[in-house]
Amino acid sequence: MTINRELIMLDDLNELKVFERIAARGSMTTAARELGLSLAVVSKRLATLEKRVGLRLVNRTTRSLHLTEEGNRLLADINVALEALKHGEEKLLSRRNEPTGHLRVTSPVSFGQRYVVPVLAQLAADYAQLSVALSLSDRLVDVTGGEVDVAIRIGTGLANQDAVVRKLADNTRIVVASPDYLRRRGVPEIPQDLTHHELLRYGDDIAPWRLYGTRNRQESVTASARLRADSGDAVHTWCLSGCGIMLRSEVDVSVDLATGRLRHILPEWNGGHLPVVALLPSRLSHLPLKTRVFTDMLAAKLNQLRTMPSASNRQE
């Protein structure tokens, strides 16, 4: 008798799995144990399957169990079907665990060019079903307005109160200069020594530099700047060229410190702690996978940079 394949496709999947285990183990008791079912449930499902197809599939005696000719034919079909289902489940799981869709990111210009751009390039290379739109702007975008999926910022002071803030990396503003400049002008030993040096300023050239030291010490350094720009990259370039001293986020100069292009001066003082954060429109547990994978990747990159030893430490 021929097995009705259309009927099999409508059968209870649990019955087919029970039959496959019985055939594989040659024992209803062993099949029941592997499936975590009682022997009575396994026996009932086999009986239901045999009734549905109108055929005896298993010959049972008190000592042995073996498939009938029809049972062997059905087993071949079941194995093909179960393998196809397994393959389909694996495809669904791989899609669920792989970011897809369109990711919209905004970031400050200098920081974004240095760190966000390469991370997004790697993300696009790793995940073919993901597309990316990046906006480089120092203007703060309201992530709760639906314009973007994630906004990267340095410091939490400008965060919208409705946005969720996720810290990606610790970050401190530090005082740095090029070895060439320090050879020519000397190394400042205390904050007030900065008043005798060329300071490179980003933005406001009037506001003093406020530095924080150990034991709750604070110093306010007032010094005019002959070189000032509204671009952090311009100030950075001047500093690398030996034009003066700048106060800059540690994350921005980590590579320069590691290669010796810049030196960290006044190491007991800092310009305040400004963590790198991601501003998100929803609670972390409900984030789309694309956003979570991106922020995880950026956080890993930033924290790797922060642990890089400076050239001076390596020489010691």
JSON list of N, CA and C in Angstrom, two decimals, residues 192-241:
[
{"chain": "A", "resi": 192, "resn": "GLN", "atom": "N", "xyz": [49.19, 76.63, 36.74]},
{"chain": "A", "resi": 192, "resn": "GLN", "atom": "CA", "xyz": [49.44, 78.04, 36.46]},
{"chain": "A", "resi": 192, "resn": "GLN", "atom": "C", "xyz": [50.60, 78.27, 35.51]},
{"chain": "A", "resi": 193, "resn": "ASP", "atom": "N", "xyz": [51.46, 77.27, 35.32]},
{"chain": "A", "resi": 193, "resn": "ASP", "atom": "CA", "xyz": [52.53, 77.37, 34.33]},
{"chain": "A", "resi": 193, "resn": "ASP", "atom": "C", "xyz": [51.95, 77.53, 32.92]},
{"chain": "A", "resi": 194, "resn": "LEU", "atom": "N", "xyz": [50.71, 77.09, 32.73]},
{"chain": "A", "resi": 194, "resn": "LEU", "atom": "CA", "xyz": [50.09, 77.18, 31.40]},
{"chain": "A", "resi": 194, "resn": "LEU", "atom": "C", "xyz": [49.92, 78.62, 30.93]},
{"chain": "A", "resi": 195, "resn": "THR", "atom": "N", "xyz": [49.88, 79.55, 31.86]},
{"chain": "A", "resi": 195, "resn": "THR", "atom": "CA", "xyz": [49.70, 80.96, 31.47]},
{"chain": "A", "resi": 195, "resn": "THR", "atom": "C", "xyz": [50.89, 81.49, 30.68]},
{"chain": "A", "resi": 196, "resn": "HIS", "atom": "N", "xyz": [52.02, 80.78, 30.73]},
{"chain": "A", "resi": 196, "resn": "HIS", "atom": "CA", "xyz": [53.22, 81.19, 30.00]},
{"chain": "A", "resi": 196, "resn": "HIS", "atom": "C", "xyz": [53.41, 80.40, 28.71]},
{"chain": "A", "resi": 197, "resn": "HIS", "atom": "N", "xyz": [52.36, 79.67, 28.32]},
{"chain": "A", "resi": 197, "resn": "HIS", "atom": "CA", "xyz": [52.46, 78.82, 27.13]},
{"chain": "A", "resi": 197, "resn": "HIS", "atom": "C", "xyz": [51.41, 79.22, 26.09]},
{"chain": "A", "resi": 198, "resn": "GLU", "atom": "N", "xyz": [51.60, 78.67, 24.89]},
{"chain": "A", "resi": 198, "resn": "GLU", "atom": "CA", "xyz": [50.63, 78.87, 23.82]},
{"chain": "A", "resi": 198, "resn": "GLU", "atom": "C", "xyz": [49.51, 77.84, 23.99]},
{"chain": "A", "resi": 199, "resn": "LEU", "atom": "N", "xyz": [48.31, 78.33, 24.26]},
{"chain": "A", "resi": 199, "resn": "LEU", "atom": "CA", "xyz": [47.17, 77.43, 24.39]},
{"chain": "A", "resi": 199, "resn": "LEU", "atom": "C", "xyz": [46.37, 77.41, 23.10]},
{"chain": "A", "resi": 200, "resn": "LEU", "atom": "N", "xyz": [45.94, 76.24, 22.74]},
{"chain": "A", "resi": 200, "resn": "LEU", "atom": "CA", "xyz": [45.14, 76.05, 21.53]},
{"chain": "A", "resi": 200, "resn": "LEU", "atom": "C", "xyz": [43.70, 75.85, 21.97]},
{"chain": "A", "resi": 201, "resn": "ARG", "atom": "N", "xyz": [42.81, 76.67, 21.45]},
{"chain": "A", "resi": 201, "resn": "ARG", "atom": "CA", "xyz": [41.44, 76.69, 21.96]},
{"chain": "A", "resi": 201, "resn": "ARG", "atom": "C", "xyz": [40.43, 76.24, 20.91]},
{"chain": "A", "resi": 202, "resn": "TYR", "atom": "N", "xyz": [39.48, 75.44, 21.39]},
{"chain": "A", "resi": 202, "resn": "TYR", "atom": "CA", "xyz": [38.34, 75.04, 20.56]},
{"chain": "A", "resi": 202, "resn": "TYR", "atom": "C", "xyz": [37.13, 75.83, 21.00]},
{"chain": "A", "resi": 203, "resn": "GLY", "atom": "N", "xyz": [36.56, 76.61, 20.09]},
{"chain": "A", "resi": 203, "resn": "GLY", "atom": "CA", "xyz": [35.39, 77.40, 20.45]},
{"chain": "A", "resi": 203, "resn": "GLY", "atom": "C", "xyz": [35.76, 78.66, 21.19]},
{"chain": "A", "resi": 204, "resn": "ASP", "atom": "N", "xyz": [35.25, 78.82, 22.42]},
{"chain": "A", "resi": 204, "resn": "ASP", "atom": "CA", "xyz": [35.41, 80.04, 23.21]},
{"chain": "A", "resi": 204, "resn": "ASP", "atom": "C", "xyz": [36.87, 80.28, 23.58]},
{"chain": "A", "resi": 205, "resn": "ASP", "atom": "N", "xyz": [37.37, 81.51, 23.31]},
{"chain": "A", "resi": 205, "resn": "ASP", "atom": "CA", "xyz": [38.76, 81.85, 23.66]},
{"chain": "A", "resi": 205, "resn": "ASP", "atom": "C", "xyz": [38.82, 82.71, 24.91]},
{"chain": "A", "resi": 206, "resn": "ILE", "atom": "N", "xyz": [37.68, 82.85, 25.60]},
{"chain": "A", "resi": 206, "resn": "ILE", "atom": "CA", "xyz": [37.63, 83.69, 26.79]},
{"chain": "A", "resi": 206, "resn": "ILE", "atom": "C", "xyz": [37.51, 82.87, 28.07]},
{"chain": "A", "resi": 207, "resn": "ALA", "atom": "N", "xyz": [36.65, 81.88, 28.05]},
{"chain": "A", "resi": 207, "resn": "ALA", "atom": "CA", "xyz": [36.40, 81.07, 29.25]},
{"chain": "A", "resi": 207, "resn": "ALA", "atom": "C", "xyz": [37.69, 80.39, 29.72]},
{"chain": "A", "resi": 208, "resn": "PRO", "atom": "N", "xyz": [37.98, 80.44, 31.01]},
{"chain": "A", "resi": 208, "resn": "PRO", "atom": "CA", "xyz": [39.20, 79.80, 31.52]},
{"chain": "A", "resi": 208, "resn": "PRO", "atom": "C", "xyz": [39.11, 78.28, 31.46]},
{"chain": "A", "resi": 209, "resn": "TRP", "atom": "N", "xyz": [40.27, 77.66, 31.44]},
{"chain": "A", "resi": 209, "resn": "TRP", "atom": "CA", "xyz": [40.31, 76.20, 31.58]},
{"chain": "A", "resi": 209, "resn": "TRP", "atom": "C", "xyz": [40.15, 75.87, 33.06]},
{"chain": "A", "resi": 210, "resn": "ARG", "atom": "N", "xyz": [39.19, 75.03, 33.38]},
{"chain": "A", "resi": 210, "resn": "ARG", "atom": "CA", "xyz": [39.02, 74.59, 34.76]},
{"chain": "A", "resi": 210, "resn": "ARG", "atom": "C", "xyz": [39.59, 73.19, 34.89]},
{"chain": "A", "resi": 211, "resn": "LEU", "atom": "N", "xyz": [40.60, 73.06, 35.76]},
{"chain": "A", "resi": 211, "resn": "LEU", "atom": "CA", "xyz": [41.28, 71.78, 35.94]},
{"chain": "A", "resi": 211, "resn": "LEU", "atom": "C", "xyz": [41.01, 71.24, 37.34]},
{"chain": "A", "resi": 212, "resn": "TYR", "atom": "N", "xyz": [40.90, 69.92, 37.41]},
{"chain": "A", "resi": 212, "resn": "TYR", "atom": "CA", "xyz": [40.58, 69.25, 38.67]},
{"chain": "A", "resi": 212, "resn": "TYR", "atom": "C", "xyz": [41.71, 68.31, 39.03]},
{"chain": "A", "resi": 213, "resn": "GLY", "atom": "N", "xyz": [42.15, 68.39, 40.28]},
{"chain": "A", "resi": 213, "resn": "GLY", "atom": "CA", "xyz": [43.24, 67.54, 40.74]},
{"chain": "A", "resi": 213, "resn": "GLY", "atom": "C", "xyz": [42.80, 66.61, 41.86]},
{"chain": "A", "resi": 214, "resn": "THR", "atom": "N", "xyz": [43.76, 65.93, 42.45]},
{"chain": "A", "resi": 214, "resn": "THR", "atom": "CA", "xyz": [43.48, 65.03, 43.57]},
{"chain": "A", "resi": 214, "resn": "THR", "atom": "C", "xyz": [43.10, 65.84, 44.81]},
{"chain": "A", "resi": 215, "resn": "ARG", "atom": "N", "xyz": [42.48, 65.17, 45.76]},
{"chain": "A", "resi": 215, "resn": "ARG", "atom": "CA", "xyz": [42.05, 65.77, 47.03]},
{"chain": "A", "resi": 215, "resn": "ARG", "atom": "C", "xyz": [41.15, 66.99, 46.78]},
{"chain": "A", "resi": 216, "resn": "ASN", "atom": "N", "xyz": [40.28, 66.88, 45.76]},
{"chain": "A", "resi": 216, "resn": "ASN", "atom": "CA", "xyz": [39.28, 67.90, 45.47]},
{"chain": "A", "resi": 216, "resn": "ASN", "atom": "C", "xyz": [39.87, 69.27, 45.13]},
{"chain": "A", "resi": 217, "resn": "ARG", "atom": "N", "xyz": [41.09, 69.28, 44.64]},
{"chain": "A", "resi": 217, "resn": "ARG", "atom": "CA", "xyz": [41.71, 70.56, 44.23]},
{"chain": "A", "resi": 217, "resn": "ARG", "atom": "C", "xyz": [41.14, 71.02, 42.89]},
{"chain": "A", "resi": 218, "resn": "GLN", "atom": "N", "xyz": [41.03, 72.32, 42.73]},
{"chain": "A", "resi": 218, "resn": "GLN", "atom": "CA", "xyz": [40.58, 72.92, 41.48]},
{"chain": "A", "resi": 218, "resn": "GLN", "atom": "C", "xyz": [41.44, 74.12, 41.14]},
{"chain": "A", "resi": 219, "resn": "GLU", "atom": "N", "xyz": [41.71, 74.29, 39.86]},
{"chain": "A", "resi": 219, "resn": "GLU", "atom": "CA", "xyz": [42.47, 75.45, 39.38]},
{"chain": "A", "resi": 219, "resn": "GLU", "atom": "C", "xyz": [41.78, 76.02, 38.15]},
{"chain": "A", "resi": 220, "resn": "SER", "atom": "N", "xyz": [41.74, 77.33, 38.09]},
{"chain": "A", "resi": 220, "resn": "SER", "atom": "CA", "xyz": [41.19, 78.01, 36.92]},
{"chain": "A", "resi": 220, "resn": "SER", "atom": "C", "xyz": [42.33, 78.71, 36.19]},
{"chain": "A", "resi": 221, "resn": "VAL", "atom": "N", "xyz": [42.56, 78.33, 34.94]},
{"chain": "A", "resi": 221, "resn": "VAL", "atom": "CA", "xyz": [43.69, 78.85, 34.16]},
{"chain": "A", "resi": 221, "resn": "VAL", "atom": "C", "xyz": [43.16, 79.80, 33.10]},
{"chain": "A", "resi": 222, "resn": "THR", "atom": "N", "xyz": [43.54, 81.07, 33.21]},
{"chain": "A", "resi": 222, "resn": "THR", "atom": "CA", "xyz": [43.13, 82.06, 32.22]},
{"chain": "A", "resi": 222, "resn": "THR", "atom": "C", "xyz": [44.32, 82.38, 31.32]},
{"chain": "A", "resi": 223, "resn": "ALA", "atom": "N", "xyz": [44.15, 82.16, 30.06]},
{"chain": "A", "resi": 223, "resn": "ALA", "atom": "CA", "xyz": [45.22, 82.47, 29.11]},
{"chain": "A", "resi": 223, "resn": "ALA", "atom": "C", "xyz": [44.60, 82.66, 27.74]},
{"chain": "A", "resi": 224, "resn": "SER", "atom": "N", "xyz": [45.02, 83.71, 27.06]},
{"chain": "A", "resi": 224, "resn": "SER", "atom": "CA", "xyz": [44.50, 83.95, 25.71]},
{"chain": "A", "resi": 224, "resn": "SER", "atom": "C", "xyz": [45.13, 82.97, 24.74]},
{"chain": "A", "resi": 225, "resn": "ALA", "atom": "N", "xyz": [44.47, 82.79, 23.63]},
{"chain": "A", "resi": 225, "resn": "ALA", "atom": "CA", "xyz": [44.97, 81.85, 22.62]},
{"chain": "A", "resi": 225, "resn": "ALA", "atom": "C", "xyz": [45.14, 82.57, 21.30]},
{"chain": "A", "resi": 226, "resn": "ARG", "atom": "N", "xyz": [46.35, 82.49, 20.74]},
{"chain": "A", "resi": 226, "resn": "ARG", "atom": "CA", "xyz": [46.56, 83.07, 19.42]},
{"chain": "A", "resi": 226, "resn": "ARG", "atom": "C", "xyz": [45.94, 82.21, 18.33]},
{"chain": "A", "resi": 227, "resn": "LEU", "atom": "N", "xyz": [45.79, 80.93, 18.62]},
{"chain": "A", "resi": 227, "resn": "LEU", "atom": "CA", "xyz": [45.20, 80.00, 17.67]},
{"chain": "A", "resi": 227, "resn": "LEU", "atom": "C", "xyz": [43.91, 79.43, 18.26]},
{"chain": "A", "resi": 228, "resn": "ARG", "atom": "N", "xyz": [42.80, 79.70, 17.61]},
{"chain": "A", "resi": 228, "resn": "ARG", "atom": "CA", "xyz": [41.49, 79.22, 18.05]},
{"chain": "A", "resi": 228, "resn": "ARG", "atom": "C", "xyz": [40.69, 78.80, 16.83]},
{"chain": "A", "resi": 229, "resn": "ALA", "atom": "N", "xyz": [39.89, 77.74, 16.96]},
{"chain": "A", "resi": 229, "resn": "ALA", "atom": "CA", "xyz": [39.09, 77.26, 15.82]},
{"chain": "A", "resi": 229, "resn": "ALA", "atom": "C", "xyz": [37.77, 76.71, 16.32]},
{"chain": "A", "resi": 230, "resn": "ASP", "atom": "N", "xyz": [36.80, 76.69, 15.42]},
{"chain": "A", "resi": 230, "resn": "ASP", "atom": "CA", "xyz": [35.52, 76.06, 15.74]},
{"chain": "A", "resi": 230, "resn": "ASP", "atom": "C", "xyz": [35.49, 74.61, 15.28]},
{"chain": "A", "resi": 231, "resn": "SER", "atom": "N", "xyz": [36.66, 74.07, 15.00]},
{"chain": "A", "resi": 231, "resn": "SER", "atom": "CA", "xyz": [36.82, 72.67, 14.57]},
{"chain": "A", "resi": 231, "resn": "SER", "atom": "C", "xyz": [37.81, 71.99, 15.49]},
{"chain": "A", "resi": 232, "resn": "GLY", "atom": "N", "xyz": [37.37, 70.91, 16.13]},
{"chain": "A", "resi": 232, "resn": "GLY", "atom": "CA", "xyz": [38.27, 70.15, 16.97]},
{"chain": "A", "resi": 232, "resn": "GLY", "atom": "C", "xyz": [39.42, 69.54, 16.19]},
{"chain": "A", "resi": 233, "resn": "ASP", "atom": "N", "xyz": [39.16, 69.16, 14.93]},
{"chain": "A", "resi": 233, "resn": "ASP", "atom": "CA", "xyz": [40.23, 68.60, 14.11]},
{"chain": "A", "resi": 233, "resn": "ASP", "atom": "C", "xyz": [41.31, 69.62, 13.82]},
{"chain": "A", "resi": 234, "resn": "ALA", "atom": "N", "xyz": [40.93, 70.87, 13.61]},
{"chain": "A", "resi": 234, "resn": "ALA", "atom": "CA", "xyz": [41.92, 71.92, 13.34]},
{"chain": "A", "resi": 234, "resn": "ALA", "atom": "C", "xyz": [42.82, 72.11, 14.55]},
{"chain": "A", "resi": 235, "resn": "VAL", "atom": "N", "xyz": [42.23, 72.17, 15.75]},
{"chain": "A", "resi": 235, "resn": "VAL", "atom": "CA", "xyz": [43.02, 72.32, 16.97]},
{"chain": "A", "resi": 235, "resn": "VAL", "atom": "C", "xyz": [43.95, 71.13, 17.15]},
{"chain": "A", "resi": 236, "resn": "HIS", "atom": "N", "xyz": [43.44, 69.95, 16.87]},
{"chain": "A", "resi": 236, "resn": "HIS", "atom": "CA", "xyz": [44.23, 68.73, 16.99]},
{"chain": "A", "resi": 236, "resn": "HIS", "atom": "C", "xyz": [45.45, 68.79, 16.06]},
{"chain": "A", "resi": 237, "resn": "THR", "atom": "N", "xyz": [45.22, 69.21, 14.83]},
{"chain": "A", "resi": 237, "resn": "THR", "atom": "CA", "xyz": [46.32, 69.31, 13.85]},
{"chain": "A", "resi": 237, "resn": "THR", "atom": "C", "xyz": [47.36, 70.31, 14.31]},
{"chain": "A", "resi": 238, "resn": "TRP", "atom": "N", "xyz": [46.93, 71.46, 14.83]},
{"chain": "A", "resi": 238, "resn": "TRP", "atom": "CA", "xyz": [47.89, 72.45, 15.35]},
{"chain": "A", "resi": 238, "resn": "TRP", "atom": "C", "xyz": [48.75, 71.86, 16.47]},
{"chain": "A", "resi": 239, "resn": "CYS", "atom": "N", "xyz": [48.10, 71.10, 17.34]},
{"chain": "A", "resi": 239, "resn": "CYS", "atom": "CA", "xyz": [48.84, 70.52, 18.46]},
{"chain": "A", "resi": 239, "resn": "CYS", "atom": "C", "xyz": [49.88, 69.52, 17.97]},
{"chain": "A", "resi": 240, "resn": "LEU", "atom": "N", "xyz": [49.49, 68.67, 17.03]},
{"chain": "A", "resi": 240, "resn": "LEU", "atom": "CA", "xyz": [50.44, 67.71, 16.46]},
{"chain": "A", "resi": 240, "resn": "LEU", "atom": "C", "xyz": [51.60, 68.41, 15.77]},
{"chain": "A", "resi": 241, "resn": "SER", "atom": "N", "xyz": [51.34, 69.61, 15.25]},
{"chain": "A", "resi": 241, "resn": "SER", "atom": "CA", "xyz": [52.37, 70.38, 14.53]},
{"chain": "A", "resi": 241, "resn": "SER", "atom": "C", "xyz": [53.28, 71.16, 15.47]}
]
